[in-house]
Short mmCIF file of C-alpha atoms in Angstrom, two decimals:
data_model
loop_
_atom_site.label_atom_id
_atom_site.label_comp_id
_atom_site.label_asym_id
_atom_site.label_seq_id
_atom_site.Cartn_x
_atom_site.Cartn_y
_atom_site.Cartn_z
CA UNK A 1 0.00 0.00 0.00
CA UNK A 2 1.04 3.56 -0.59
CA UNK A 3 2.72 5.33 2.29
CA UNK A 4 3.70 8.98 2.44
CA UNK A 5 5.72 10.06 5.46
CA UNK A 6 6.57 13.72 6.00
CA UNK A 7 9.45 15.07 8.06
CA UNK A 8 11.42 18.26 8.52
CA UNK A 9 8.88 20.49 10.21
CA UNK A 10 9.73 22.61 13.21
CA UNK A 11 9.91 26.08 14.71
CA UNK A 12 11.70 28.81 12.78
CA UNK A 13 11.87 32.60 12.97
CA UNK A 14 10.32 34.78 10.31
CA UNK A 15 12.70 35.11 7.38
CA UNK A 16 14.19 31.70 8.02
CA UNK A 17 14.14 28.51 5.98
CA UNK A 18 13.03 24.90 6.35
CA UNK A 19 13.09 21.90 4.04
CA UNK A 20 10.29 19.39 4.27
CA UNK A 21 10.70 15.84 3.02
CA UNK A 22 8.14 13.22 2.08
CA UNK A 23 9.27 9.62 1.77
CA UNK A 24 7.01 7.75 -0.65
CA UNK A 25 6.66 3.97 -0.82
CA UNK A 26 4.29 1.26 -1.94
CA UNK A 27 4.28 1.80 -5.70
CA UNK A 28 6.12 3.34 -8.60
CA UNK A 29 5.41 7.04 -8.67
CA UNK A 30 6.89 7.85 -12.07
CA UNK A 31 3.44 8.56 -13.55
CA UNK A 32 2.14 10.39 -10.51
CA UNK A 33 1.87 14.01 -9.48
CA UNK A 34 3.04 14.80 -5.97
CA UNK A 35 1.89 17.78 -3.99
CA UNK A 36 2.12 19.73 -0.76
CA UNK A 37 -0.88 21.15 1.06
CA UNK A 38 -1.17 22.97 4.36
CA UNK A 39 -3.82 23.60 6.96
CA UNK A 40 -3.63 26.32 9.58
CA UNK A 41 -5.75 26.22 12.76
CA UNK A 42 -9.33 27.22 12.02
CA UNK A 43 -8.71 27.38 8.27
CA UNK A 44 -9.40 25.09 5.35
CA UNK A 45 -6.68 23.01 3.80
CA UNK A 46 -4.97 24.87 0.96
CA UNK A 47 -2.83 23.89 -1.96
CA UNK A 48 0.86 24.85 -1.79
CA UNK A 49 2.66 23.23 -4.72
CA UNK A 50 2.67 20.22 -7.02
CA UNK A 51 5.16 18.50 -9.31
CA UNK A 52 4.88 15.83 -11.98
CA UNK A 53 7.21 13.01 -10.99
CA UNK A 54 8.11 12.43 -14.64
CA UNK A 55 9.26 15.60 -16.33
CA UNK A 56 9.21 17.84 -13.29
CA UNK A 57 6.49 20.31 -14.32
CA UNK A 58 5.43 22.37 -11.34
CA UNK A 59 2.52 24.43 -10.08
CA UNK A 60 2.58 26.82 -7.11
CA UNK A 61 0.06 28.75 -5.09
CA UNK A 62 0.48 32.50 -5.57
CA UNK A 63 1.14 32.91 -1.85
CA UNK A 64 4.37 30.88 -2.02
CA UNK A 65 5.70 31.65 -5.51
CA UNK A 66 9.28 32.83 -5.38
CA UNK A 67 9.74 31.60 -1.80
CA UNK A 68 9.02 27.85 -1.93
CA UNK A 69 10.48 25.26 -4.28
CA UNK A 70 9.08 21.76 -4.80
CA UNK A 71 11.38 19.01 -6.07
CA UNK A 72 11.74 15.26 -6.09
CA UNK A 73 14.54 12.69 -5.99
CA UNK A 74 13.62 9.63 -8.00
CA UNK A 75 16.44 7.52 -6.65
CA UNK A 76 15.27 8.12 -3.09
CA UNK A 77 11.54 8.20 -3.89
CA UNK A 78 11.39 11.41 -1.90
CA UNK A 79 9.53 14.67 -2.38
CA UNK A 80 10.86 17.95 -1.00
CA UNK A 81 9.58 21.41 -0.24
CA UNK A 82 12.25 24.03 0.28
CA UNK A 83 10.70 26.96 2.12
CA UNK A 84 12.60 30.25 2.25
CA UNK A 85 11.69 33.71 3.56
CA UNK A 86 9.14 32.14 5.85
CA UNK A 87 6.36 34.29 7.27
CA UNK A 88 4.17 33.79 10.34
CA UNK A 89 1.23 33.17 7.99
CA UNK A 90 3.04 30.09 6.69
CA UNK A 91 2.41 28.44 10.06
CA UNK A 92 0.40 25.26 9.43
CA UNK A 93 0.46 21.50 9.30
CA UNK A 94 1.98 20.57 5.96
CA UNK A 95 0.79 17.46 4.14
CA UNK A 96 2.31 15.49 1.30
CA UNK A 97 -0.12 14.02 -1.23
CA UNK A 98 -0.12 12.02 -4.47
CA UNK A 99 -2.47 11.85 -7.46
CA UNK A 100 -2.42 9.81 -10.62
CA UNK A 101 -2.28 12.73 -13.06
CA UNK A 102 -2.73 16.46 -13.50
CA UNK A 103 -1.23 19.45 -11.74
CA UNK A 104 -4.39 21.03 -10.45
CA UNK A 105 -4.70 22.31 -6.89
CA UNK A 106 -7.87 20.49 -5.84
CA UNK A 107 -7.20 18.38 -2.80
CA UNK A 108 -10.14 16.15 -3.67
CA UNK A 109 -8.25 14.91 -6.71
CA UNK A 110 -5.34 13.60 -4.65
CA UNK A 111 -5.57 9.93 -3.79
CA UNK A 112 -2.99 9.46 -1.06
CA UNK A 113 -2.02 11.61 1.93
CA UNK A 114 0.63 11.66 4.59
CA UNK A 115 0.05 12.34 8.26
CA UNK A 116 1.43 15.87 8.21
CA UNK A 117 4.28 17.78 9.79
CA UNK A 118 3.95 20.97 11.83
CA UNK A 119 5.66 24.17 10.69
CA UNK A 120 5.60 27.11 13.06
CA UNK A 121 7.01 30.49 12.07
CA UNK A 122 7.51 32.98 14.89
CA UNK A 123 7.47 36.73 14.35
#
């Protein structure tokens, strides 16, 4: 079965950086799209970024463009989210997700989800 396990969250000051990782297992992901979502307390889950495993095409939410970078390492079956210039409003639980195709931001179209990792940005 598919497993997605996030790591790398933590507490960081505004302006700092963090790199999240998502270890994927259970199938070959070469035809999949991988994504990152986040959910802050009292808010709905929101799309952050997505990447096609094959080819590397990407899609970003406007709120993170120019600050966050999504990437993947095929040899390690791992997805990354490099987060720079972090802001307090980036504070949320970050989730890794996978879908069979497409780059759209709709969470409902993602088939597999990780358990999440907490990112807290202090001002």
